[in-house]
Structures are given as structure tokens and as C-alpha cells.
PDB file of C-alpha atoms in Angstrom:
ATOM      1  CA  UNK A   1       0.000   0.000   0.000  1.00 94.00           C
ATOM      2  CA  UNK A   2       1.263   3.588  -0.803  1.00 96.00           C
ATOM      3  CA  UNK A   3      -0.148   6.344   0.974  1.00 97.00           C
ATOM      4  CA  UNK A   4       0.050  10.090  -0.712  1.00 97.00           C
ATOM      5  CA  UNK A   5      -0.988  11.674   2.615  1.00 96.00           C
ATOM      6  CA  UNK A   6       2.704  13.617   2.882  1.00 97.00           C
ATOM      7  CA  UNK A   7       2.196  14.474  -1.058  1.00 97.00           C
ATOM      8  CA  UNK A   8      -1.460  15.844  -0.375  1.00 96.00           C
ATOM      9  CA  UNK A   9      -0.257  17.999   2.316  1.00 96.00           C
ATOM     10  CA  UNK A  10       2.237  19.666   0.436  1.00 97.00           C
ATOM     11  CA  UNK A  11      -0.318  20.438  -2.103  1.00 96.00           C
ATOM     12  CA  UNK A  12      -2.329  21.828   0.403  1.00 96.00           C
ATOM     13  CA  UNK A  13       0.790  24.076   2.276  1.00 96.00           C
ATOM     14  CA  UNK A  14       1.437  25.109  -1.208  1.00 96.00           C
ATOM     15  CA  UNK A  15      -1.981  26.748  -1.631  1.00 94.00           C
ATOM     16  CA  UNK A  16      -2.040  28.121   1.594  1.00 93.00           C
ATOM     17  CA  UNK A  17       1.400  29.667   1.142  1.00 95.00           C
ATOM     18  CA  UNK A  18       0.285  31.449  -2.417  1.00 94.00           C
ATOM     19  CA  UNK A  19       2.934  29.168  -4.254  1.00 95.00           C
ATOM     20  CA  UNK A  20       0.296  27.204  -5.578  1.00 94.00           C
ATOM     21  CA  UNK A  21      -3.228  28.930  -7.215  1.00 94.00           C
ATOM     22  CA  UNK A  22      -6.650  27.245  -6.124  1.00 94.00           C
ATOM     23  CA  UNK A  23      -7.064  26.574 -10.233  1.00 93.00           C
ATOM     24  CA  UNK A  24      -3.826  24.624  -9.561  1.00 92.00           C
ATOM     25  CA  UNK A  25      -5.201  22.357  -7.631  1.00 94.00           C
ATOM     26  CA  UNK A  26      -8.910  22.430  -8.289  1.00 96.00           C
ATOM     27  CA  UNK A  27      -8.966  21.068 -11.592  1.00 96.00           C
ATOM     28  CA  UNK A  28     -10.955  18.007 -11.084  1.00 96.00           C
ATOM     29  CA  UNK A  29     -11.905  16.899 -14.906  1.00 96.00           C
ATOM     30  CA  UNK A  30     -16.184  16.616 -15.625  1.00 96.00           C
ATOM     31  CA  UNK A  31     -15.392  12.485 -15.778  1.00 96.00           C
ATOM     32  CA  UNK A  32     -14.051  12.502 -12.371  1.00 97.00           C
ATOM     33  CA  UNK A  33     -16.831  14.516 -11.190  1.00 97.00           C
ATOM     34  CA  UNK A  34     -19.080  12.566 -12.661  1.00 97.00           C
ATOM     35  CA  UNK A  35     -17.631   9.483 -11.147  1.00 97.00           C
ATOM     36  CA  UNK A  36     -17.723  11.367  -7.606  1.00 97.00           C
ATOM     37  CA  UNK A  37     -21.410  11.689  -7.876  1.00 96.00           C
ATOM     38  CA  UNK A  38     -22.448   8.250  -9.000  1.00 95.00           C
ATOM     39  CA  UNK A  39     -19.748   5.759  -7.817  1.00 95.00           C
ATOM     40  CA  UNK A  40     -18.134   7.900  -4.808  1.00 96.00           C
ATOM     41  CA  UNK A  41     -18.019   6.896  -1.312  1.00 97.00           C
ATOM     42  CA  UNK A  42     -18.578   9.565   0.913  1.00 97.00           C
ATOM     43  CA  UNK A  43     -16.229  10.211   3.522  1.00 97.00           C
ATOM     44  CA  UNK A  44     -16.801  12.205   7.099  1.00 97.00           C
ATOM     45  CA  UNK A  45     -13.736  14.407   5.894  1.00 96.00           C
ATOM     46  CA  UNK A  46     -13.553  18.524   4.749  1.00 97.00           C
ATOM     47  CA  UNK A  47     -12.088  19.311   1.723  1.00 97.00           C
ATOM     48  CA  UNK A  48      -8.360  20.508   2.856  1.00 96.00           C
ATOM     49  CA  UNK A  49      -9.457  23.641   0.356  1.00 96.00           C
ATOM     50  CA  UNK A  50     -13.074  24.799  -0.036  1.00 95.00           C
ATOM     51  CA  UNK A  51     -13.212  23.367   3.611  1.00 95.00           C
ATOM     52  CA  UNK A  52     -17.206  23.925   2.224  1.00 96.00           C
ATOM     53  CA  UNK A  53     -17.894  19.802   1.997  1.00 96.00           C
ATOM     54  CA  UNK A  54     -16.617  17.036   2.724  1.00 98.00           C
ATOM     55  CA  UNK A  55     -14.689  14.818  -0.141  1.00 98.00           C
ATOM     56  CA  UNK A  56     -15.988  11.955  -1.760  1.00 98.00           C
ATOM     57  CA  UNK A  57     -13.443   8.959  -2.324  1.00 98.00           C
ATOM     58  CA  UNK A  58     -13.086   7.318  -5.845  1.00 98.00           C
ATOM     59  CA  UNK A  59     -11.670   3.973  -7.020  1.00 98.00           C
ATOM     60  CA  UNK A  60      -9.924   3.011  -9.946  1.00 98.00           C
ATOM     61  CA  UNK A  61      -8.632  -0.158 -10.965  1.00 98.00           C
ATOM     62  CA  UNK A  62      -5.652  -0.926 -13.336  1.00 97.00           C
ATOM     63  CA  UNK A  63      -4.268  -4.388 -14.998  1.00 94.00           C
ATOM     64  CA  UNK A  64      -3.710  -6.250 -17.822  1.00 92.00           C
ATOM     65  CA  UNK A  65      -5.952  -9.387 -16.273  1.00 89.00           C
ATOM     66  CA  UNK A  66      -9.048  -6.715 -16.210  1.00 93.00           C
ATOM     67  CA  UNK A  67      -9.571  -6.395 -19.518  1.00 91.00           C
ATOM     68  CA  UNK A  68     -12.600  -3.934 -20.403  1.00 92.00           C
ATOM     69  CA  UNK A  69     -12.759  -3.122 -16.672  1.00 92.00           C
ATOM     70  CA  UNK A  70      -9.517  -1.465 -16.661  1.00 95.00           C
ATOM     71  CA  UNK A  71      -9.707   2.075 -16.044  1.00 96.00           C
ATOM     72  CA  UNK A  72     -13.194   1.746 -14.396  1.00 96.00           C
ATOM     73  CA  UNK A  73     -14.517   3.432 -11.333  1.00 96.00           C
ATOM     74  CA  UNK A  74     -15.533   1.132  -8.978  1.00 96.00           C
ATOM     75  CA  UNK A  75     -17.196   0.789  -5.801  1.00 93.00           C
ATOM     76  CA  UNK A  76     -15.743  -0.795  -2.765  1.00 90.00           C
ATOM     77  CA  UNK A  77     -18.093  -4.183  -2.551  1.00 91.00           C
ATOM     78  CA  UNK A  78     -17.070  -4.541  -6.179  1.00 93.00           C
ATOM     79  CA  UNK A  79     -13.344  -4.944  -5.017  1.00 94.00           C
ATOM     80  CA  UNK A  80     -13.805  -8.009  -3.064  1.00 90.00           C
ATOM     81  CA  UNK A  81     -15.279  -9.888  -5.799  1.00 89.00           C
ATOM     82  CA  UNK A  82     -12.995  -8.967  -8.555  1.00 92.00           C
ATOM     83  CA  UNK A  83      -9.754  -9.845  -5.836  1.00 92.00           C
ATOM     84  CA  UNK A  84     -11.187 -13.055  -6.210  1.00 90.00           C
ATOM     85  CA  UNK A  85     -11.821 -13.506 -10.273  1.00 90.00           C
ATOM     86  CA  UNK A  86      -8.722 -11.399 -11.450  1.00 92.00           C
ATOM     87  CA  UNK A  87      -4.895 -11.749 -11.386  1.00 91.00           C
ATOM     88  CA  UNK A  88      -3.038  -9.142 -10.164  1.00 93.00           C
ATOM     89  CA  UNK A  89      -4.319  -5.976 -10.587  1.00 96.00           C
ATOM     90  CA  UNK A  90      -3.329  -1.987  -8.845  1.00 97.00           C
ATOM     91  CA  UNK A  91      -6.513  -0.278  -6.690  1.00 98.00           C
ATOM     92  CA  UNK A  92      -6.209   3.533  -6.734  1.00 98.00           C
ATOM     93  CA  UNK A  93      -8.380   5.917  -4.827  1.00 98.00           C
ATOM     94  CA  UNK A  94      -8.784   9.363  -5.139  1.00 98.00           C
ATOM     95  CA  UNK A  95     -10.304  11.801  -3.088  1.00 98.00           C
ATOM     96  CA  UNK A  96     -12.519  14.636  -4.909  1.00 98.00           C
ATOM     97  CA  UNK A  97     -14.114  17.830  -3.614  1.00 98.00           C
ATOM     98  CA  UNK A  98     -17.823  17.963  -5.468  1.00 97.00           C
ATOM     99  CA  UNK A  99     -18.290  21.936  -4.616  1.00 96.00           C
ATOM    100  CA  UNK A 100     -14.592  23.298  -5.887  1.00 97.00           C
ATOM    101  CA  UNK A 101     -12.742  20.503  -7.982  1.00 98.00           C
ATOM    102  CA  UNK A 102     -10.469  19.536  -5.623  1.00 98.00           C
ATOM    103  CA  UNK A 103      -8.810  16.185  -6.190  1.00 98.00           C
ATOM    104  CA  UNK A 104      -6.135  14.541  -5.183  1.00 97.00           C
ATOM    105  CA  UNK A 105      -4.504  10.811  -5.597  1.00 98.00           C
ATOM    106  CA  UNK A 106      -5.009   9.356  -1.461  1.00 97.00           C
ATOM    107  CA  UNK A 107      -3.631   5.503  -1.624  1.00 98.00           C
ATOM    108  CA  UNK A 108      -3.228   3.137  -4.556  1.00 98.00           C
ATOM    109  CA  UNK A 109      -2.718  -0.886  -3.707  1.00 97.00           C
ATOM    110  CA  UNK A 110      -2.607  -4.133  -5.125  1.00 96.00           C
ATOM    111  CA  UNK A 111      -5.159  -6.861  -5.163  1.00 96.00           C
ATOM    112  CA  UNK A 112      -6.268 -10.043  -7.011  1.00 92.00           C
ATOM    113  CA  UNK A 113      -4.998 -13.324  -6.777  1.00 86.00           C
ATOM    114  CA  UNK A 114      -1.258 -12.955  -8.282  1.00 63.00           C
ATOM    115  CA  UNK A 115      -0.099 -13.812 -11.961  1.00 60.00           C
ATOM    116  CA  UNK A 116      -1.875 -17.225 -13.223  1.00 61.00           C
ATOM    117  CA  UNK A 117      -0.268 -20.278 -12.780  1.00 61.00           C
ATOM    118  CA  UNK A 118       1.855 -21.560 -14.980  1.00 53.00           C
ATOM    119  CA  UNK A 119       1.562 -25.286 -14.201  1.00 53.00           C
ATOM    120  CA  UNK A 120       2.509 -27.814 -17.081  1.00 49.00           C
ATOM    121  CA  UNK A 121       4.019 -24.646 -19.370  1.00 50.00           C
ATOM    122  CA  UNK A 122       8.182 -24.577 -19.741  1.00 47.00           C
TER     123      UNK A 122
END
């Protein structure tokens, strides 16, 4: 598991320094949005910006094993079931501000059940 939590803050200091602009860092895309609204788990935390709402979390998975679901949004209770009928694959969640754009990668991780076997092949 990787956690961005030092990377976020620095984002964050940034902005609140005047190093970094709020249309630096609020530049959620409408797809991400989008996914925020429909497939996002809300979370009991502000946004670190708007500090308006709090932010929605968003998952993403990634792997050659997924085929057309690579790339896809996906909600946790999905997860289980594809750690069980896919190989390898990388989990990455991002947290998104609905009100101002904010967005920001949070943790990315790896589930599934490893590369296939390879039993019987040389």
C-alpha cells in the first residue's frame, strides 16, 4: 500500500502559502466529477481547500488481467469480488471535492490473486 498523505499535504501548504493557485489544484476533470457523484463513497472528511464539503473517495482499478474493466470506477463491494476472479491488478483511490474541484490521488494498492499459474508450461 502507498499512501500520498505527505504528497497531499504539500499540495495543500502550497496553496495556503500562495505558491500554488486554487485553479492549480482544483482542476478536477467533468469524468471525475461525474464518477464522484455516481460511484463515490462519501467520507466524514472537509475538503483541505473549499473546507465547504466534505470529499468523496473514488476507485480506480488498473491491470492487464481486467480487460474492459480497466480504467473503471468502482465501488468498494465490487473490489472483493474482482480480488477473487482477477490476477493481479493496482486499486487507486482518489479523493474529490464535489463543490470546488479539488482532487487529489489518497492511496493506490494491489489486489487479485497474483499472476496465473503456470503449471505444465516450460
Amino acid at each position: 500500500m502507498v499512501d500520498y498523505g505527505l504528497a497531499k499535504k504539500a499540495v495543500v501548504r502550497s496553496l495556503h502559502s500562495g505558491r500554488a493557485s486554487r485553479g492549480d489544484v482544483c482542476d478536477a476533470q467533468p469524468y471525475l466529477l461525474r464518477a464522484a457523484r455516481h460511484l463515490g463513497e462519501p467520507t466524514e472528511r472537509l475538503c483541505p481547500v473549499c473546507e465547504r464539503e466534505n470529499v468523496t473517495h473514488v476507485t480506480y482499478v488498473y491491470g492487464d488481467s481486467l480487460g474492459r474493466h480497466a480504467g473503471q470506477a468502482k465501488v468498494m463491494s465490487e473490489l472483493v469480488s474482482m480480488a477473487h476472479d482477477y490476477d493481479e491488478f493496482r486499486v487507486y483511490v482518489v479523493e474529490v471535492c464535489q463543490g470546488c474541484s479539488w482532487n487529489h490521488l489518497t492511496v493506490s494498492y494491489v489486489l487479485g490473486n497474483g499472476p496465473p499459474d503456470r503449471v505444465g508450461q516450460v
